Amino acid sequence: MRSAGHEGRGRPRLEQSRRPGNTAREEILDAAAELFTTIGYAGTSTRRIADAVGMRQASLYHHFATKDDILDALLAGTVDEALQFAGELLAQPGPATSRLHALVVADCSQLCGSRWNLGALYLLPELRTDRFAQFRANREELRRRYRQLAAQVIAECDGIPDADDLPFRLVESVINRRSDNEECTPETPTVIADAALRILGCHC
Amino acid sequence: MRSAGHEGRGRPRLEQSRRPGNTAREEILDAAAELFTTIGYAGTSTRRIADAVGMRQASLYHHFATKDDILDALLAGTVDEALQFAGELLAQPGPATSRLHALVVADCSQLCGSRWNLGALYLLPELRTDRFAQFRANREELRRRYRQLAAQVIAECDGIPDADDLPFRLVESVINRRSDNEECTPETPTVIADAALRILGCHC
């Protein structure tokens, strides 16, 4: 086990670690993710997050200046990998169907496998403020890359042009599924990826 | 124009009506829907709702005892019609593809056409409390009816059995679409309905 001392700053922790995560920062993120998704963003104070980690509020502020900063870091974790993978896939040769399928499997696996269902926070009105402009731009860019790949699939399969936004929407529907307490199964990412190709009119 | 006096109770309204709605109740619902979807549920007080309608808080309480009651009435409006229509369609003869298509068009039209994007409230942690058990049960029943119709389509078309939950999810994705400031077009309900059949593996 490690102690908060690894971080090299902040006061000593009040309690033993009781959160997953290798650093105090990760523990804060985990506690905040739990509270934001179970109690709500507006109703969660940084004090409550610090209590959940077993840390003084002043120590939490050494890692994140504001609650918005914590939310922003959590949201980034839901799109950054998929965004990078989508960029790599767009630059690769080969059938677009395989590339879109791979993106959907990877993205669904991440959305299904995360400890807390953070995508449920996408619809918060708070996200429309300037503070989250960068996150919104990144998610929008991910969506644009999905559409680009989908358009290539449609061209390949002589599919349905006006369906190009639907694979992205279908992937994000695993968030609603989890919110309805229907857990993903190991098959879910493939089921969604196969469906994403059918929705584009692709029977390859 | 009508006055709050139609309601037969409550104090006189402070201001002229400035909300759509034929009754004070409808104006309260409209104001609350705007505030819940733009400021957030936790951050909206009944006082603020009353102010937005131009009504005393005491008068608001004649219509709704609590903020939760207002939210419950708004949520009911997002599923009740679709729930009834789905029940009627399940009892009808004829090809399941046509019936599922009709349900998706009707439900998407309602989700696209409502003045405020109330489905964005489905993911609120507050909805997991006992207070909203009836709403959750109604939405779950709607989902079950979608799955029943989808299963009939799959049988008809020799489609993909594990896709039976996806039409419901696809319909609700118009909520995310609206949340991303991409308005529905007049074609959206049909685009989604056609996609719902393809997703089931139906090329009829």
Coordinates of C-alpha atoms in Angstrom, one line a residue, chain B residues 44-188:
Chain B
T44 CA -34.0 24.6 -8.9
S45 CA -36.2 25.5 -5.9
T46 CA -40.0 25.6 -5.9
R47 CA -39.6 29.3 -5.2
R48 CA -37.7 29.8 -8.4
I49 CA -40.4 27.9 -10.3
A50 CA -43.1 30.1 -8.8
D51 CA -41.1 33.2 -9.7
A52 CA -40.7 32.0 -13.3
V53 CA -44.5 31.5 -13.6
G54 CA -45.2 34.8 -11.8
M55 CA -47.0 33.1 -9.0
R56 CA -46.7 33.1 -5.2
Q57 CA -44.9 30.0 -3.8
A58 CA -48.0 29.3 -1.7
S59 CA -50.1 29.1 -4.8
L60 CA -47.7 26.7 -6.4
Y61 CA -48.2 24.4 -3.4
H62 CA -51.9 24.2 -4.2
H63 CA -51.0 22.4 -7.4
F64 CA -48.0 20.4 -6.4
A65 CA -47.0 19.6 -2.8
T66 CA -43.4 19.0 -3.6
K67 CA -40.8 19.6 -6.3
D68 CA -40.6 15.8 -6.7
D69 CA -44.4 15.8 -7.6
I70 CA -43.6 18.3 -10.4
L71 CA -40.8 16.2 -11.7
D72 CA -43.0 13.1 -11.5
A73 CA -45.8 14.7 -13.5
L74 CA -43.2 15.9 -16.2
L75 CA -41.7 12.4 -16.4
A76 CA -45.1 10.8 -16.8
G77 CA -45.7 13.0 -19.8
T78 CA -42.7 11.5 -21.5
V79 CA -43.8 7.9 -21.4
D80 CA -47.6 7.6 -20.9
E81 CA -48.7 8.1 -24.5
A82 CA -46.1 5.7 -25.9
L83 CA -47.0 3.2 -23.2
Q84 CA -50.6 3.2 -24.2
F85 CA -49.9 3.2 -27.9
A86 CA -47.5 0.2 -27.5
G87 CA -50.2 -1.7 -25.6
E88 CA -52.7 -1.1 -28.4
L89 CA -50.2 -2.1 -31.1
L90 CA -49.3 -5.3 -29.3
A91 CA -53.0 -6.2 -29.3
Q92 CA -53.4 -5.5 -33.0
P93 CA -53.0 -8.1 -35.8
G94 CA -50.8 -7.4 -38.8
P95 CA -47.1 -7.4 -39.5
A96 CA -45.0 -6.6 -36.5
T97 CA -42.6 -4.6 -38.6
S98 CA -45.3 -2.0 -39.4
R99 CA -46.4 -1.9 -35.7
L100 CA -42.9 -1.4 -34.4
H101 CA -42.3 1.2 -37.1
A102 CA -45.4 3.1 -36.0
L103 CA -44.4 3.0 -32.3
V104 CA -40.9 4.3 -33.0
V105 CA -42.3 7.1 -35.2
A106 CA -44.8 8.2 -32.6
D107 CA -42.4 8.0 -29.7
C108 CA -39.6 9.8 -31.5
S109 CA -42.0 12.5 -32.6
Q110 CA -43.0 13.1 -29.0
L111 CA -39.4 13.1 -27.7
C112 CA -38.3 15.3 -30.6
G113 CA -41.3 17.6 -30.4
S114 CA -41.6 18.4 -26.7
R115 CA -40.7 22.0 -25.8
W116 CA -38.1 20.9 -23.3
N117 CA -35.8 17.9 -23.5
L118 CA -37.2 16.1 -20.4
G119 CA -35.7 12.7 -21.2
A120 CA -32.3 14.3 -20.2
L121 CA -33.7 13.9 -16.6
Y122 CA -33.9 10.1 -16.9
L123 CA -30.3 9.7 -15.7
L124 CA -30.7 11.7 -12.6
P125 CA -29.7 9.8 -9.5
E126 CA -32.8 11.3 -7.8
L127 CA -35.0 9.1 -10.0
R128 CA -33.7 6.0 -8.2
T129 CA -35.6 6.8 -5.0
D130 CA -38.9 5.2 -4.0
R131 CA -40.7 8.4 -4.9
F132 CA -40.2 7.6 -8.6
A133 CA -40.8 3.9 -8.4
Q134 CA -44.0 4.3 -10.4
F135 CA -42.3 6.2 -13.2
R136 CA -39.5 3.7 -13.3
A137 CA -42.1 0.9 -13.5
N138 CA -43.9 2.6 -16.4
R139 CA -40.7 3.3 -18.4
E140 CA -39.7 -0.3 -17.7
E141 CA -43.1 -1.5 -19.0
L142 CA -42.7 0.6 -22.1
R143 CA -39.3 -1.0 -22.7
R144 CA -40.8 -4.4 -22.2
R145 CA -43.4 -3.7 -24.8
Y146 CA -40.8 -2.5 -27.2
R147 CA -38.9 -5.8 -26.7
Q148 CA -42.1 -7.8 -27.2
L149 CA -42.7 -6.1 -30.5
A150 CA -39.0 -6.3 -31.5
A151 CA -39.1 -10.1 -30.7
Q152 CA -42.1 -10.4 -33.1
V153 CA -40.2 -8.5 -35.8
I154 CA -37.2 -10.8 -35.3
A155 CA -39.4 -13.9 -35.7
E156 CA -41.0 -12.4 -38.8
C157 CA -37.7 -11.5 -40.5
D158 CA -35.5 -14.2 -39.2
G159 CA -33.5 -11.4 -37.5
I160 CA -31.0 -11.1 -34.7
P161 CA -32.4 -12.2 -31.3
D162 CA -29.9 -10.4 -29.1
A163 CA -30.8 -7.1 -30.7
D164 CA -34.3 -6.9 -29.2
D165 CA -33.5 -4.2 -26.7
L166 CA -31.8 -1.9 -29.2
P167 CA -34.9 -0.2 -30.8
F168 CA -35.9 1.2 -27.4
R169 CA -32.3 2.5 -26.9
L170 CA -32.2 4.0 -30.3
V171 CA -35.4 5.9 -29.7
E172 CA -34.1 7.3 -26.5
S173 CA -30.9 8.4 -28.3
V174 CA -32.9 11.4 -29.7
I175 CA -32.6 12.8 -26.2
N176 CA -28.8 12.8 -26.4
R177 CA -29.1 14.3 -29.9
R178 CA -31.2 17.2 -28.6
S179 CA -28.9 17.6 -25.6
D180 CA -26.0 18.0 -28.1
N181 CA -27.9 20.9 -29.7
E182 CA -28.6 18.9 -32.9
E183 CA -32.3 19.5 -33.4
C184 CA -34.5 16.8 -34.8
T185 CA -35.7 17.3 -38.4
P186 CA -39.1 16.3 -39.7
E187 CA -37.4 13.2 -41.1
T188 CA -35.8 12.1 -37.8

